[in-house]
């Protein structure tokens, strides 16, 4: 099958703020800056879910020419984008997803994620089979060398109850950028559940980690592409 269309914009934006902690009116959460999207989040933000233990600023899904692109079971999709992660966005001992996948029809997931994590005295950037037992890493690398620079993330997904996911993390942009980590895993839980699997981008994190890791911060994203094989 010929490659499908390239992704141009998201289905929507999520940034639900709980009362009484409505954000000041001068805060903007998802904006276009030049050639990229900027996702901002403040340490005192709280999401309406989770009883006050989390926060989020995210975009969801993929749209091309007014049509939603849907990743269904047994289809194989490739997704790629460039990402700038500042040093103020820390890896945390609780969850910090900067790319989760979910099933919107049942609001299930996250299935496969890209996380900033902390453990064993270091911070990592990790593609994870998050819904599988133990949330094993598909590909992971030390975060130190990837801070404050543009990097490239490339995924391949075949959704299903026992699907497949692979990830390549490049320490830079362009085809010649060095590979920082790569990996592939079969039997991954990433089901469409009769609907489709939807990717999300941005910052979704627990605020129950050490306060030193929960700072006002942001994430930059550009050059999204998606294609069905």
CSV table of C-alpha atoms in Angstrom, one decimal:
chain,number,residue,atom,x,y,z
A,1,UNK,CA,0.0,0.0,0.0
A,2,UNK,CA,1.3,3.5,-0.8
A,3,UNK,CA,2.2,5.7,2.1
A,4,UNK,CA,-0.7,7.6,3.6
A,5,UNK,CA,-1.0,11.4,4.0
A,6,UNK,CA,1.4,13.5,6.1
A,7,UNK,CA,0.0,14.8,9.4
A,8,UNK,CA,-0.5,18.5,9.5
A,9,UNK,CA,-2.4,19.5,12.7
A,10,UNK,CA,-3.9,17.9,15.8
A,11,UNK,CA,-7.6,16.9,16.4
A,12,UNK,CA,-7.6,19.1,19.5
A,13,UNK,CA,-5.9,20.5,22.5
A,14,UNK,CA,-6.3,19.4,26.2
A,15,UNK,CA,-5.4,21.5,29.1
A,16,UNK,CA,-8.1,21.1,31.7
A,17,UNK,CA,-7.6,23.3,34.7
A,18,UNK,CA,-9.4,22.5,38.0
A,19,UNK,CA,-11.1,25.1,40.1
A,20,UNK,CA,-10.3,26.9,42.3
A,21,UNK,CA,-6.9,26.9,40.5
A,22,UNK,CA,-8.0,28.6,37.3
A,23,UNK,CA,-4.9,29.9,35.5
A,24,UNK,CA,-4.2,33.7,35.3
A,25,UNK,CA,-5.7,35.1,32.1
A,26,UNK,CA,-2.2,35.9,30.7
A,27,UNK,CA,-1.1,32.3,30.5
A,28,UNK,CA,-1.1,30.7,27.1
A,29,UNK,CA,-0.6,27.0,26.9
A,30,UNK,CA,-0.3,25.9,23.3
A,31,UNK,CA,0.9,28.4,20.8
A,32,UNK,CA,2.6,28.6,17.4
A,33,UNK,CA,6.1,30.2,17.5
A,34,UNK,CA,7.7,30.4,14.1
A,35,UNK,CA,8.2,26.9,12.7
A,36,UNK,CA,7.1,25.0,15.9
A,37,UNK,CA,4.4,24.5,18.5
A,38,UNK,CA,5.2,25.5,22.1
A,39,UNK,CA,3.5,23.7,25.0
A,40,UNK,CA,3.7,25.6,28.3
A,41,UNK,CA,2.9,24.4,31.8
A,42,UNK,CA,3.2,25.9,35.2
A,43,UNK,CA,4.0,24.1,38.4
A,44,UNK,CA,0.8,25.2,40.1
A,45,UNK,CA,-1.5,24.0,37.2
A,46,UNK,CA,-3.8,21.1,38.1
A,47,UNK,CA,-5.8,18.9,35.8
A,48,UNK,CA,-9.5,18.2,36.5
A,49,UNK,CA,-8.7,14.4,36.7
A,50,UNK,CA,-6.7,12.6,39.4
A,51,UNK,CA,-7.9,14.5,42.4
A,52,UNK,CA,-5.3,17.2,42.1
A,53,UNK,CA,-2.3,14.9,41.6
A,54,UNK,CA,-1.5,15.8,38.0
A,55,UNK,CA,-1.3,18.4,35.3
A,56,UNK,CA,-1.4,18.5,31.5
A,57,UNK,CA,-0.9,20.6,28.3
A,58,UNK,CA,-1.4,18.3,25.3
A,59,UNK,CA,-2.5,18.1,21.7
A,60,UNK,CA,-4.3,15.0,20.6
A,61,UNK,CA,-4.6,13.1,17.3
A,62,UNK,CA,-3.8,13.8,13.7
A,63,UNK,CA,-5.7,15.6,11.0
A,64,UNK,CA,-4.9,16.0,7.3
A,65,UNK,CA,-7.1,18.2,5.0
A,66,UNK,CA,-10.0,18.0,7.5
A,67,UNK,CA,-9.8,14.2,7.8
A,68,UNK,CA,-8.8,12.6,11.1
A,69,UNK,CA,-6.0,10.0,10.6
A,70,UNK,CA,-6.8,6.9,12.6
A,71,UNK,CA,-4.4,4.1,13.5
A,72,UNK,CA,-6.5,0.8,13.5
A,73,UNK,CA,-5.6,-2.7,14.6
A,74,UNK,CA,-3.3,-4.6,12.2
A,75,UNK,CA,-2.3,-1.4,10.3
A,76,UNK,CA,1.3,-0.3,10.4
A,77,UNK,CA,2.0,3.4,10.8
A,78,UNK,CA,5.2,5.5,11.0
A,79,UNK,CA,5.3,8.8,13.0
A,80,UNK,CA,8.2,11.2,13.1
A,81,UNK,CA,8.7,14.6,14.7
A,82,UNK,CA,11.4,16.9,16.1
A,83,UNK,CA,11.4,17.9,19.7
A,84,UNK,CA,13.2,20.4,21.9
A,85,UNK,CA,13.3,19.5,25.6
A,86,UNK,CA,14.6,22.2,27.9
A,87,UNK,CA,16.6,21.4,31.1
A,88,UNK,CA,13.7,22.7,33.1
A,89,UNK,CA,11.5,19.7,32.1
A,90,UNK,CA,12.9,17.1,34.4
A,91,UNK,CA,12.6,13.4,34.5
A,92,UNK,CA,10.5,12.4,37.5
A,93,UNK,CA,10.0,9.4,39.8
A,94,UNK,CA,6.3,9.4,39.0
A,95,UNK,CA,5.0,9.6,35.4
A,96,UNK,CA,5.9,12.4,33.0
A,97,UNK,CA,4.5,11.5,29.5
A,98,UNK,CA,5.5,13.7,26.6
A,99,UNK,CA,4.0,11.3,24.1
A,100,UNK,CA,1.2,8.9,25.1
A,101,UNK,CA,-1.1,6.8,23.0
A,102,UNK,CA,-4.7,6.1,23.9
A,103,UNK,CA,-7.9,4.7,22.6
A,104,UNK,CA,-10.5,7.6,22.6
A,105,UNK,CA,-13.6,5.4,22.2
A,106,UNK,CA,-13.1,3.9,25.6
A,107,UNK,CA,-10.7,6.5,27.0
A,108,UNK,CA,-8.2,3.6,27.6
A,109,UNK,CA,-4.5,3.7,27.9
A,110,UNK,CA,-1.9,5.1,27.9
A,111,UNK,CA,-0.5,2.2,25.9
A,112,UNK,CA,2.9,3.1,24.5
A,113,UNK,CA,4.6,6.3,25.8
A,114,UNK,CA,7.6,8.5,25.6
A,115,UNK,CA,8.6,9.5,29.1
A,116,UNK,CA,11.1,11.6,31.0
A,117,UNK,CA,11.9,9.4,33.9
A,118,UNK,CA,14.2,9.4,36.9
A,119,UNK,CA,15.7,6.4,38.7
A,120,UNK,CA,19.1,5.1,39.9
A,121,UNK,CA,20.4,8.6,40.3
A,122,UNK,CA,19.9,9.7,36.7
A,123,UNK,CA,17.3,11.0,34.3
A,124,UNK,CA,16.3,9.2,31.1
A,125,UNK,CA,14.3,9.6,28.0
A,126,UNK,CA,12.4,6.3,27.5
A,127,UNK,CA,10.0,4.9,25.0
A,128,UNK,CA,8.0,2.4,27.0
A,129,UNK,CA,5.3,-0.3,26.6
A,130,UNK,CA,3.6,1.5,29.5
A,131,UNK,CA,0.5,-0.7,29.7
A,132,UNK,CA,2.5,-3.9,29.7
A,133,UNK,CA,3.5,-5.6,33.0
A,134,UNK,CA,6.4,-3.6,34.5
A,135,UNK,CA,6.1,-0.9,31.7
A,136,UNK,CA,9.3,-2.2,30.0
A,137,UNK,CA,11.5,0.1,28.0
A,138,UNK,CA,11.4,-0.2,24.2
A,139,UNK,CA,14.3,2.2,23.8
A,140,UNK,CA,15.9,4.4,26.4
A,141,UNK,CA,18.9,6.8,26.8
A,142,UNK,CA,20.5,9.1,29.2
A,143,UNK,CA,18.8,12.5,29.1
A,144,UNK,CA,21.9,14.6,29.8
A,145,UNK,CA,23.2,14.7,26.2
A,146,UNK,CA,19.7,15.5,24.8
A,147,UNK,CA,18.9,18.5,26.9
A,148,UNK,CA,18.4,22.0,25.3
A,149,UNK,CA,18.7,20.8,21.7
A,150,UNK,CA,16.5,19.7,18.9
A,151,UNK,CA,16.2,15.9,18.6
A,152,UNK,CA,14.3,13.5,16.4
A,153,UNK,CA,11.8,10.8,17.5
A,154,UNK,CA,10.6,8.2,15.0
A,155,UNK,CA,8.0,5.6,15.8
A,156,UNK,CA,6.5,2.6,14.0
A,157,UNK,CA,3.3,1.1,15.4
A,158,UNK,CA,1.1,-1.9,14.5
A,159,UNK,CA,-1.8,-1.5,16.9
A,160,UNK,CA,-3.5,-4.6,18.4
A,161,UNK,CA,-4.0,-6.5,21.7
A,162,UNK,CA,-0.6,-8.0,20.9
A,163,UNK,CA,0.8,-5.3,18.7
A,164,UNK,CA,4.2,-4.0,17.9
A,165,UNK,CA,6.1,-0.8,18.6
A,166,UNK,CA,9.5,0.5,17.7
A,167,UNK,CA,11.3,3.8,18.4
A,168,UNK,CA,14.4,5.5,17.2
A,169,UNK,CA,15.7,8.5,19.2
A,170,UNK,CA,18.3,10.6,17.3
A,171,UNK,CA,20.5,13.2,19.1
A,172,UNK,CA,19.9,15.9,16.5
A,173,UNK,CA,17.9,16.4,13.3
A,174,UNK,CA,18.3,15.1,9.7
A,175,UNK,CA,19.0,11.6,8.5
A,176,UNK,CA,22.7,11.9,9.6
A,177,UNK,CA,22.0,12.6,13.2
A,178,UNK,CA,23.5,10.0,15.5
A,179,UNK,CA,21.2,7.4,17.0
A,180,UNK,CA,21.0,7.8,20.8
A,181,UNK,CA,18.7,4.8,21.3
A,182,UNK,CA,16.6,2.4,19.3
A,183,UNK,CA,14.5,-0.7,20.0
A,184,UNK,CA,11.5,-2.7,18.9
A,185,UNK,CA,9.1,-4.9,20.9
A,186,UNK,CA,6.4,-7.3,19.8
A,187,UNK,CA,3.3,-8.4,21.9
A,188,UNK,CA,2.8,-4.9,23.0
A,189,UNK,CA,-0.6,-3.9,24.4
A,190,UNK,CA,-1.8,-1.1,22.1
A,191,UNK,CA,-5.4,-2.0,21.1
A,192,UNK,CA,-7.8,-0.1,19.0
A,193,UNK,CA,-10.7,-1.7,20.9
A,194,UNK,CA,-13.0,-1.4,17.9
A,195,UNK,CA,-12.0,2.2,17.4
A,196,UNK,CA,-8.5,3.6,16.8
A,197,UNK,CA,-5.3,4.4,18.6
A,198,UNK,CA,-4.7,8.1,19.0
A,199,UNK,CA,-1.3,9.7,19.7
A,200,UNK,CA,-0.9,12.8,21.9
A,201,UNK,CA,1.9,15.3,22.3
A,202,UNK,CA,2.8,17.7,25.1
A,203,UNK,CA,3.3,17.4,28.8
A,204,UNK,CA,1.2,15.2,31.1
A,205,UNK,CA,2.8,14.6,34.5
A,206,UNK,CA,2.2,13.7,38.1
A,207,UNK,CA,3.0,16.4,40.6
A,208,UNK,CA,3.7,13.9,43.3
A,209,UNK,CA,7.5,13.7,42.5
A,210,UNK,CA,10.0,15.8,44.4
A,211,UNK,CA,9.1,19.5,44.1
A,212,UNK,CA,12.6,20.2,42.7
A,213,UNK,CA,11.5,18.3,39.6
A,214,UNK,CA,8.2,20.1,39.0
A,215,UNK,CA,9.1,23.5,37.6
A,216,UNK,CA,7.5,26.0,35.2
A,217,UNK,CA,8.5,24.6,31.9
A,218,UNK,CA,7.7,24.0,28.2
A,219,UNK,CA,8.2,21.6,25.3
A,220,UNK,CA,8.7,22.5,21.6
A,221,UNK,CA,7.6,20.3,18.7
A,222,UNK,CA,7.9,20.7,14.9
A,223,UNK,CA,7.9,18.8,11.6
A,224,UNK,CA,5.3,16.1,12.5
A,225,UNK,CA,4.8,13.5,9.8
A,226,UNK,CA,2.6,10.3,9.8
A,227,UNK,CA,2.1,7.7,7.1
A,228,UNK,CA,0.4,4.3,6.9
A,229,UNK,CA,2.5,1.6,5.2
